[in-house]
GROMACS .gro file of C-alpha atoms in nm:
model
  407
    1UNK     CA    1   0.173  -1.237   2.992
    2UNK     CA    2   0.193  -1.597   3.114
    3UNK     CA    3   0.541  -1.620   2.996
    4UNK     CA    4   0.606  -1.277   3.158
    5UNK     CA    5   0.464  -1.370   3.487
    6UNK     CA    6   0.668  -1.707   3.487
    7UNK     CA    7   0.981  -1.477   3.428
    8UNK     CA    8   0.927  -1.236   3.713
    9UNK     CA    9   0.823  -1.457   3.974
   10UNK     CA   10   1.126  -1.678   3.901
   11UNK     CA   11   1.340  -1.368   3.874
   12UNK     CA   12   1.223  -1.266   4.231
   13UNK     CA   13   1.281  -1.566   4.391
   14UNK     CA   14   1.658  -1.604   4.305
   15UNK     CA   15   1.704  -1.276   4.388
   16UNK     CA   16   1.549  -1.327   4.723
   17UNK     CA   17   1.759  -1.664   4.759
   18UNK     CA   18   2.082  -1.440   4.614
   19UNK     CA   19   2.011  -1.225   4.913
   20UNK     CA   20   1.939  -1.472   5.168
   21UNK     CA   21   2.277  -1.687   5.110
   22UNK     CA   22   2.484  -1.349   5.111
   23UNK     CA   23   2.333  -1.254   5.431
   24UNK     CA   24   2.360  -1.585   5.614
   25UNK     CA   25   2.740  -1.639   5.448
   26UNK     CA   26   2.855  -1.290   5.602
   27UNK     CA   27   2.689  -1.397   5.935
   28UNK     CA   28   2.871  -1.710   5.956
   29UNK     CA   29   3.206  -1.503   5.916
   30UNK     CA   30   3.101  -1.244   6.166
   31UNK     CA   31   2.944  -1.446   6.456
   32UNK     CA   32   3.021  -1.766   6.657
   33UNK     CA   33   2.850  -2.049   6.643
   34UNK     CA   34   2.593  -1.996   6.932
   35UNK     CA   35   2.493  -1.675   6.782
   36UNK     CA   36   2.485  -1.792   6.443
   37UNK     CA   37   2.243  -2.096   6.568
   38UNK     CA   38   2.042  -1.829   6.753
   39UNK     CA   39   2.025  -1.625   6.421
   40UNK     CA   40   1.916  -1.975   6.226
   41UNK     CA   41   1.643  -2.050   6.497
   42UNK     CA   42   1.517  -1.673   6.488
   43UNK     CA   43   1.449  -1.660   6.100
   44UNK     CA   44   1.083  -1.531   6.009
   45UNK     CA   45   0.965  -1.840   5.814
   46UNK     CA   46   0.751  -1.582   5.583
   47UNK     CA   47   1.064  -1.463   5.475
   48UNK     CA   48   1.276  -1.753   5.414
   49UNK     CA   49   1.293  -2.128   5.605
   50UNK     CA   50   1.636  -2.170   5.720
   51UNK     CA   51   1.787  -2.504   5.793
   52UNK     CA   52   2.141  -2.574   5.939
   53UNK     CA   53   2.256  -2.909   6.056
   54UNK     CA   54   2.463  -2.872   6.383
   55UNK     CA   55   2.643  -3.187   6.456
   56UNK     CA   56   2.357  -3.443   6.466
   57UNK     CA   57   2.100  -3.178   6.518
   58UNK     CA   58   1.867  -2.958   6.265
   59UNK     CA   59   1.845  -2.611   6.370
   60UNK     CA   60   1.569  -2.412   6.176
   61UNK     CA   61   1.214  -2.390   6.006
   62UNK     CA   62   1.231  -2.735   5.924
   63UNK     CA   63   1.284  -3.083   6.058
   64UNK     CA   64   1.473  -3.240   5.788
   65UNK     CA   65   1.694  -3.174   5.457
   66UNK     CA   66   1.595  -3.343   5.172
   67UNK     CA   67   1.823  -3.535   4.971
   68UNK     CA   68   2.016  -3.459   4.666
   69UNK     CA   69   1.960  -3.071   4.739
   70UNK     CA   70   2.194  -2.903   4.482
   71UNK     CA   71   2.404  -2.563   4.579
   72UNK     CA   72   2.273  -2.229   4.518
   73UNK     CA   73   2.220  -2.057   4.308
   74UNK     CA   74   2.089  -2.400   4.149
   75UNK     CA   75   1.763  -2.475   4.300
   76UNK     CA   76   1.519  -2.752   4.345
   77UNK     CA   77   1.139  -2.778   4.449
   78UNK     CA   78   1.052  -3.013   4.722
   79UNK     CA   79   0.742  -3.048   4.899
   80UNK     CA   80   0.653  -3.040   5.265
   81UNK     CA   81   0.359  -3.121   5.531
   82UNK     CA   82   0.226  -2.889   5.779
   83UNK     CA   83  -0.042  -2.894   6.065
   84UNK     CA   84  -0.227  -2.591   5.918
   85UNK     CA   85  -0.504  -2.585   5.654
   86UNK     CA   86  -0.277  -2.620   5.393
   87UNK     CA   87  -0.118  -2.951   5.454
   88UNK     CA   88   0.076  -2.946   5.162
   89UNK     CA   89   0.380  -2.644   5.089
   90UNK     CA   90   0.578  -2.668   4.771
   91UNK     CA   91   0.925  -2.492   4.871
   92UNK     CA   92   1.200  -2.394   4.615
   93UNK     CA   93   1.560  -2.376   4.749
   94UNK     CA   94   1.906  -2.481   4.789
   95UNK     CA   95   2.210  -2.544   4.992
   96UNK     CA   96   2.466  -2.264   5.095
   97UNK     CA   97   2.864  -2.338   5.218
   98UNK     CA   98   2.933  -2.145   5.533
   99UNK     CA   99   3.206  -2.180   5.808
  100UNK     CA  100   2.960  -2.421   6.021
  101UNK     CA  101   2.863  -2.613   5.725
  102UNK     CA  102   2.589  -2.618   5.475
  103UNK     CA  103   2.268  -2.444   5.511
  104UNK     CA  104   1.929  -2.500   5.349
  105UNK     CA  105   1.774  -2.184   5.213
  106UNK     CA  106   1.446  -2.215   5.075
  107UNK     CA  107   1.128  -2.001   4.985
  108UNK     CA  108   0.767  -2.093   4.928
  109UNK     CA  109   0.633  -2.103   4.568
  110UNK     CA  110   0.348  -2.249   4.579
  111UNK     CA  111   0.154  -1.910   4.587
  112UNK     CA  112   0.312  -1.871   4.237
  113UNK     CA  113   0.126  -2.162   4.141
  114UNK     CA  114  -0.229  -2.073   4.278
  115UNK     CA  115  -0.145  -1.753   4.104
  116UNK     CA  116  -0.061  -1.928   3.761
  117UNK     CA  117  -0.396  -2.146   3.825
  118UNK     CA  118  -0.591  -1.836   3.855
  119UNK     CA  119  -0.445  -1.631   3.538
  120UNK     CA  120  -0.478  -1.976   3.325
  121UNK     CA  121  -0.841  -1.975   3.453
  122UNK     CA  122  -0.901  -1.593   3.395
  123UNK     CA  123  -0.714  -1.649   3.041
  124UNK     CA  124  -0.957  -1.919   2.940
  125UNK     CA  125  -1.290  -1.746   3.055
  126UNK     CA  126  -1.132  -1.427   2.845
  127UNK     CA  127  -1.062  -1.615   2.541
  128UNK     CA  128  -1.434  -1.746   2.580
  129UNK     CA  129  -1.603  -1.409   2.587
  130UNK     CA  130  -1.386  -1.283   2.346
  131UNK     CA  131  -1.463  -1.575   2.095
  132UNK     CA  132  -1.807  -1.550   2.185
  133UNK     CA  133  -1.823  -1.178   2.136
  134UNK     CA  134  -1.613  -1.189   1.816
  135UNK     CA  135  -1.870  -1.407   1.669
  136UNK     CA  136  -2.179  -1.205   1.804
  137UNK     CA  137  -2.026  -0.899   1.615
  138UNK     CA  138  -1.924  -1.068   1.315
  139UNK     CA  139  -2.259  -1.195   1.265
  140UNK     CA  140  -2.414  -0.878   1.319
  141UNK     CA  141  -2.159  -0.726   1.085
  142UNK     CA  142  -2.205  -0.973   0.824
  143UNK     CA  143  -2.631  -0.916   0.844
  144UNK     CA  144  -2.567  -0.573   0.811
  145UNK     CA  145  -2.292  -0.609   0.495
  146UNK     CA  146  -2.546  -0.894   0.347
  147UNK     CA  147  -2.844  -0.614   0.397
  148UNK     CA  148  -2.650  -0.371   0.228
  149UNK     CA  149  -2.553  -0.612  -0.068
  150UNK     CA  150  -2.932  -0.720  -0.118
  151UNK     CA  151  -3.009  -0.355  -0.149
  152UNK     CA  152  -2.770  -0.288  -0.386
  153UNK     CA  153  -2.850  -0.602  -0.603
  154UNK     CA  154  -3.272  -0.487  -0.586
  155UNK     CA  155  -3.118  -0.144  -0.750
  156UNK     CA  156  -2.919  -0.299  -1.030
  157UNK     CA  157  -3.193  -0.488  -1.126
  158UNK     CA  158  -3.367  -0.145  -1.134
  159UNK     CA  159  -3.113  -0.001  -1.345
  160UNK     CA  160  -3.084  -0.314  -1.573
  161UNK     CA  161  -3.479  -0.278  -1.661
  162UNK     CA  162  -3.403   0.073  -1.755
  163UNK     CA  163  -3.464   0.286  -1.457
  164UNK     CA  164  -3.150   0.481  -1.528
  165UNK     CA  165  -3.229   0.759  -1.269
  166UNK     CA  166  -3.167   0.529  -0.980
  167UNK     CA  167  -2.896   0.594  -0.756
  168UNK     CA  168  -2.704   0.364  -0.488
  169UNK     CA  169  -2.752   0.494  -0.125
  170UNK     CA  170  -2.451   0.644   0.042
  171UNK     CA  171  -2.453   0.640   0.411
  172UNK     CA  172  -2.318   0.900   0.713
  173UNK     CA  173  -2.016   0.611   0.768
  174UNK     CA  174  -1.847   0.710   0.415
  175UNK     CA  175  -1.684   0.321   0.440
  176UNK     CA  176  -1.575   0.129   0.182
  177UNK     CA  177  -1.953   0.061   0.041
  178UNK     CA  178  -2.025   0.407   0.046
  179UNK     CA  179  -1.707   0.487  -0.182
  180UNK     CA  180  -1.823   0.209  -0.441
  181UNK     CA  181  -2.150   0.357  -0.449
  182UNK     CA  182  -2.043   0.676  -0.513
  183UNK     CA  183  -1.852   0.582  -0.817
  184UNK     CA  184  -2.093   0.355  -0.910
  185UNK     CA  185  -2.349   0.661  -0.875
  186UNK     CA  186  -2.114   0.885  -1.059
  187UNK     CA  187  -2.052   0.613  -1.369
  188UNK     CA  188  -2.481   0.610  -1.370
  189UNK     CA  189  -2.451   1.025  -1.394
  190UNK     CA  190  -2.197   0.975  -1.692
  191UNK     CA  191  -2.447   0.678  -1.835
  192UNK     CA  192  -2.771   0.894  -1.809
  193UNK     CA  193  -2.610   1.228  -1.961
  194UNK     CA  194  -2.487   1.009  -2.256
  195UNK     CA  195  -2.793   0.876  -2.297
  196UNK     CA  196  -2.976   1.173  -2.287
  197UNK     CA  197  -2.713   1.316  -2.532
  198UNK     CA  198  -2.795   1.037  -2.778
  199UNK     CA  199  -3.142   1.083  -2.738
  200UNK     CA  200  -3.083   1.459  -2.832
  201UNK     CA  201  -2.883   1.410  -3.093
  202UNK     CA  202  -3.137   1.146  -3.205
  203UNK     CA  203  -3.426   1.383  -3.221
  204UNK     CA  204  -3.193   1.651  -3.382
  205UNK     CA  205  -3.090   1.419  -3.665
  206UNK     CA  206  -3.432   1.306  -3.748
  207UNK     CA  207  -3.564   1.677  -3.704
  208UNK     CA  208  -3.282   1.803  -3.923
  209UNK     CA  209  -3.329   1.522  -4.194
  210UNK     CA  210  -3.671   1.448  -4.218
  211UNK     CA  211  -3.736   1.798  -4.411
  212UNK     CA  212  -3.464   1.748  -4.675
  213UNK     CA  213  -3.580   1.348  -4.687
  214UNK     CA  214  -3.929   1.454  -4.720
  215UNK     CA  215  -3.831   1.710  -5.008
  216UNK     CA  216  -3.658   1.442  -5.159
  217UNK     CA  217  -3.913   1.192  -5.170
  218UNK     CA  218  -4.147   1.462  -5.312
  219UNK     CA  219  -3.901   1.562  -5.555
  220UNK     CA  220  -3.854   1.223  -5.682
  221UNK     CA  221  -4.235   1.158  -5.715
  222UNK     CA  222  -4.267   1.465  -5.935
  223UNK     CA  223  -3.997   1.441  -6.183
  224UNK     CA  224  -4.162   1.201  -6.413
  225UNK     CA  225  -4.408   1.512  -6.425
  226UNK     CA  226  -4.138   1.746  -6.489
  227UNK     CA  227  -4.057   1.851  -6.874
  228UNK     CA  228  -3.765   1.812  -7.004
  229UNK     CA  229  -3.621   2.200  -6.978
  230UNK     CA  230  -3.742   2.168  -6.609
  231UNK     CA  231  -3.606   1.858  -6.518
  232UNK     CA  232  -3.212   1.961  -6.496
  233UNK     CA  233  -3.314   2.202  -6.230
  234UNK     CA  234  -3.536   1.980  -6.019
  235UNK     CA  235  -3.260   1.707  -6.012
  236UNK     CA  236  -2.969   1.959  -5.908
  237UNK     CA  237  -3.220   2.056  -5.622
  238UNK     CA  238  -3.270   1.711  -5.516
  239UNK     CA  239  -2.909   1.664  -5.539
  240UNK     CA  240  -2.838   1.976  -5.321
  241UNK     CA  241  -3.059   1.838  -5.044
  242UNK     CA  242  -2.926   1.511  -5.088
  243UNK     CA  243  -2.552   1.660  -5.001
  244UNK     CA  244  -2.712   1.822  -4.748
  245UNK     CA  245  -2.787   1.494  -4.582
  246UNK     CA  246  -2.468   1.360  -4.652
  247UNK     CA  247  -2.293   1.642  -4.531
  248UNK     CA  248  -2.433   1.556  -4.197
  249UNK     CA  249  -2.327   1.217  -4.164
  250UNK     CA  250  -1.994   1.293  -4.341
  251UNK     CA  251  -1.937   1.584  -4.030
  252UNK     CA  252  -2.052   1.320  -3.755
  253UNK     CA  253  -1.795   1.056  -3.862
  254UNK     CA  254  -1.550   1.321  -3.892
  255UNK     CA  255  -1.608   1.432  -3.538
  256UNK     CA  256  -1.621   1.100  -3.379
  257UNK     CA  257  -1.283   1.010  -3.544
  258UNK     CA  258  -1.129   1.273  -3.402
  259UNK     CA  259  -1.269   1.280  -3.064
  260UNK     CA  260  -1.175   0.902  -3.068
  261UNK     CA  261  -0.850   1.004  -3.188
  262UNK     CA  262  -0.860   0.757  -3.509
  263UNK     CA  263  -0.769   1.034  -3.737
  264UNK     CA  264  -0.390   1.074  -3.729
  265UNK     CA  265  -0.262   1.449  -3.758
  266UNK     CA  266  -0.052   1.576  -3.987
  267UNK     CA  267   0.186   1.775  -3.754
  268UNK     CA  268   0.398   2.029  -3.922
  269UNK     CA  269   0.569   2.337  -3.768
  270UNK     CA  270   0.353   2.671  -3.915
  271UNK     CA  271   0.307   3.002  -3.787
  272UNK     CA  272   0.024   3.150  -3.581
  273UNK     CA  273   0.057   3.472  -3.729
  274UNK     CA  274   0.058   3.353  -4.068
  275UNK     CA  275  -0.230   3.099  -4.006
  276UNK     CA  276  -0.454   3.402  -3.897
  277UNK     CA  277  -0.359   3.578  -4.225
  278UNK     CA  278  -0.470   3.297  -4.437
  279UNK     CA  279  -0.766   3.298  -4.211
  280UNK     CA  280  -0.865   3.648  -4.293
  281UNK     CA  281  -0.777   3.630  -4.692
  282UNK     CA  282  -1.022   3.342  -4.707
  283UNK     CA  283  -1.333   3.529  -4.519
  284UNK     CA  284  -1.314   3.842  -4.622
  285UNK     CA  285  -1.499   3.806  -4.960
  286UNK     CA  286  -1.801   3.630  -4.748
  287UNK     CA  287  -1.791   3.924  -4.479
  288UNK     CA  288  -1.809   4.177  -4.793
  289UNK     CA  289  -2.096   3.992  -4.960
  290UNK     CA  290  -2.277   3.995  -4.621
  291UNK     CA  291  -2.205   4.372  -4.586
  292UNK     CA  292  -2.000   4.320  -4.283
  293UNK     CA  293  -1.648   4.463  -4.209
  294UNK     CA  294  -1.366   4.219  -4.133
  295UNK     CA  295  -1.030   4.327  -3.960
  296UNK     CA  296  -0.719   4.139  -3.866
  297UNK     CA  297  -0.491   4.241  -3.589
  298UNK     CA  298  -0.175   4.035  -3.503
  299UNK     CA  299   0.121   4.092  -3.258
  300UNK     CA  300   0.454   3.882  -3.177
  301UNK     CA  301   0.456   3.530  -3.386
  302UNK     CA  302   0.436   3.237  -3.250
  303UNK     CA  303   0.561   2.899  -3.393
  304UNK     CA  304   0.371   2.595  -3.318
  305UNK     CA  305   0.342   2.256  -3.410
  306UNK     CA  306  -0.002   2.074  -3.514
  307UNK     CA  307  -0.193   1.988  -3.792
  308UNK     CA  308  -0.232   2.302  -3.995
  309UNK     CA  309  -0.529   2.230  -4.189
  310UNK     CA  310  -0.748   2.086  -3.907
  311UNK     CA  311  -0.688   2.428  -3.695
  312UNK     CA  312  -0.768   2.604  -3.993
  313UNK     CA  313  -1.089   2.436  -4.073
  314UNK     CA  314  -1.175   2.501  -3.715
  315UNK     CA  315  -1.051   2.888  -3.680
  316UNK     CA  316  -1.250   2.897  -4.016
  317UNK     CA  317  -1.571   2.750  -3.855
  318UNK     CA  318  -1.571   3.006  -3.576
  319UNK     CA  319  -1.545   3.321  -3.849
  320UNK     CA  320  -1.834   3.163  -4.034
  321UNK     CA  321  -2.039   3.150  -3.724
  322UNK     CA  322  -1.970   3.526  -3.703
  323UNK     CA  323  -2.028   3.607  -4.036
  324UNK     CA  324  -2.361   3.382  -4.065
  325UNK     CA  325  -2.508   3.494  -3.706
  326UNK     CA  326  -2.361   3.859  -3.652
  327UNK     CA  327  -2.617   3.988  -3.912
  328UNK     CA  328  -2.562   4.241  -4.177
  329UNK     CA  329  -2.344   4.561  -4.137
  330UNK     CA  330  -2.182   4.401  -3.823
  331UNK     CA  331  -1.814   4.439  -3.734
  332UNK     CA  332  -1.584   4.130  -3.712
  333UNK     CA  333  -1.244   4.137  -3.595
  334UNK     CA  334  -0.984   3.837  -3.603
  335UNK     CA  335  -0.705   3.926  -3.297
  336UNK     CA  336  -0.409   3.734  -3.242
  337UNK     CA  337  -0.200   3.810  -2.942
  338UNK     CA  338   0.091   3.564  -2.880
  339UNK     CA  339  -0.082   3.228  -2.866
  340UNK     CA  340  -0.399   3.342  -2.802
  341UNK     CA  341  -0.681   3.427  -3.105
  342UNK     CA  342  -1.018   3.611  -3.026
  343UNK     CA  343  -1.259   3.621  -3.290
  344UNK     CA  344  -1.505   3.943  -3.182
  345UNK     CA  345  -1.839   4.022  -3.324
  346UNK     CA  346  -2.080   4.286  -3.244
  347UNK     CA  347  -2.404   4.058  -3.297
  348UNK     CA  348  -2.673   3.952  -3.070
  349UNK     CA  349  -2.435   3.725  -2.921
  350UNK     CA  350  -2.530   3.424  -2.726
  351UNK     CA  351  -2.695   3.384  -2.385
  352UNK     CA  352  -2.493   3.282  -2.101
  353UNK     CA  353  -2.738   2.975  -2.026
  354UNK     CA  354  -2.655   2.893  -2.368
  355UNK     CA  355  -2.275   2.924  -2.371
  356UNK     CA  356  -2.208   2.558  -2.219
  357UNK     CA  357  -2.489   2.364  -2.493
  358UNK     CA  358  -2.315   2.522  -2.816
  359UNK     CA  359  -2.039   2.263  -2.804
  360UNK     CA  360  -2.297   1.999  -2.790
  361UNK     CA  361  -2.340   1.775  -3.120
  362UNK     CA  362  -2.625   1.859  -3.332
  363UNK     CA  363  -2.729   2.190  -3.095
  364UNK     CA  364  -2.831   2.461  -3.275
  365UNK     CA  365  -2.983   2.779  -3.097
  366UNK     CA  366  -3.185   2.871  -3.409
  367UNK     CA  367  -3.497   2.670  -3.325
  368UNK     CA  368  -3.663   2.729  -3.658
  369UNK     CA  369  -3.372   2.675  -3.875
  370UNK     CA  370  -3.357   2.940  -4.102
  371UNK     CA  371  -2.970   2.938  -4.116
  372UNK     CA  372  -2.896   2.595  -4.309
  373UNK     CA  373  -2.619   2.377  -4.120
  374UNK     CA  374  -2.576   2.056  -3.948
  375UNK     CA  375  -2.533   2.166  -3.619
  376UNK     CA  376  -2.168   1.992  -3.558
  377UNK     CA  377  -1.954   2.276  -3.662
  378UNK     CA  378  -1.867   2.392  -3.289
  379UNK     CA  379  -1.835   2.014  -3.160
  380UNK     CA  380  -1.597   1.979  -3.440
  381UNK     CA  381  -1.390   2.309  -3.333
  382UNK     CA  382  -1.394   2.164  -3.003
  383UNK     CA  383  -1.273   1.825  -3.087
  384UNK     CA  384  -0.982   1.966  -3.317
  385UNK     CA  385  -0.873   2.207  -3.026
  386UNK     CA  386  -0.881   1.956  -2.783
  387UNK     CA  387  -0.604   1.744  -2.991
  388UNK     CA  388  -0.402   2.009  -2.983
  389UNK     CA  389  -0.446   2.090  -2.630
  390UNK     CA  390  -0.586   2.451  -2.682
  391UNK     CA  391  -0.889   2.574  -2.471
  392UNK     CA  392  -1.181   2.767  -2.616
  393UNK     CA  393  -1.384   3.023  -2.390
  394UNK     CA  394  -1.672   3.218  -2.474
  395UNK     CA  395  -1.710   3.570  -2.355
  396UNK     CA  396  -1.958   3.839  -2.408
  397UNK     CA  397  -1.857   4.144  -2.599
  398UNK     CA  398  -2.116   4.375  -2.505
  399UNK     CA  399  -2.304   4.383  -2.758
  400UNK     CA  400  -2.194   4.053  -2.938
  401UNK     CA  401  -1.941   3.755  -2.873
  402UNK     CA  402  -1.590   3.681  -2.818
  403UNK     CA  403  -1.434   3.359  -2.867
  404UNK     CA  404  -1.092   3.287  -2.735
  405UNK     CA  405  -0.870   3.002  -2.818
  406UNK     CA  406  -0.575   2.951  -2.611
  407UNK     CA  407  -0.280   2.739  -2.755
   0.00000   0.00000   0.00000
């Protein structure tokens, strides 16, 4: 602003002097000497100060012409003394050559110096106020940030002590701290859910394995009292219970390897229609033993690439669950339509509120555990299908259940 003000004032001064120069040069060409002198005397000093040396006399607003004055458009500043309240004036001007000799044309510029001084004083005052205001706002802003950091630190200490239900507050401002708090809260939600899942899994493991392990201990205690004829049967029962415990741990290890991508898929091309036919042949005898009806319906064949054996294991697990829980005399269908496979039954089905839980680890909807199992079958199914980018969906068959797998 200061540089712009200086340039603007300098431009106006030069334009004013140039206009006066052209005017007096034109008057010198058109007027006689006495008329020219009259015009010089009548010049308004508020517009421009004009001085003309006529022979030995000076005519105009000034009583002298300073030495070494340049020819316009070059200018030079020079002071003059007056009788008014402002005794010292600063003028800017130069000489212009006319038909009647040199003429001094000048204009006052001390008002510009006063204006510049006022501008500098105002700028300094504004700068000081800006600095003070900035420091005050910066102090308040830093205190607000520090207050929130102290609050976050306190809540973090609570979380560190095990209070995982603690959440960082999110204000109405939605600033960077609120965005960070929101992300941190989502991490805490995931952590709390994982901890609850681990605790639930631990409880289920304890519940499922406590009974067979207790039976093992009792059986081992009773082995010395068994006769030689009963000893083989008692050992076989204990081995069966031990195999059930080992199967639970093996299923958990397999599930972890598949979910974490540690198990390499043996990729190969296969027919989805042929896979369903193999599944039907394997499960037909099981359905007949339960006095159930198992049917297969296929349509257009689809060629796929994946781990055929893992996918067969997942589909067989679903059919096995249908056979196991649909009940005697139930009707079970395997339907293949393009890249979709549906396993339908007309059994009791699954309540809507439980459909989201059946794929969790060690979740069994049979609270009394009448049907032997690990509670990991559907979790393994979901992990295998996820590795093959397939989607599984549970729907009502009214009555019964439809398990839909889309590749």
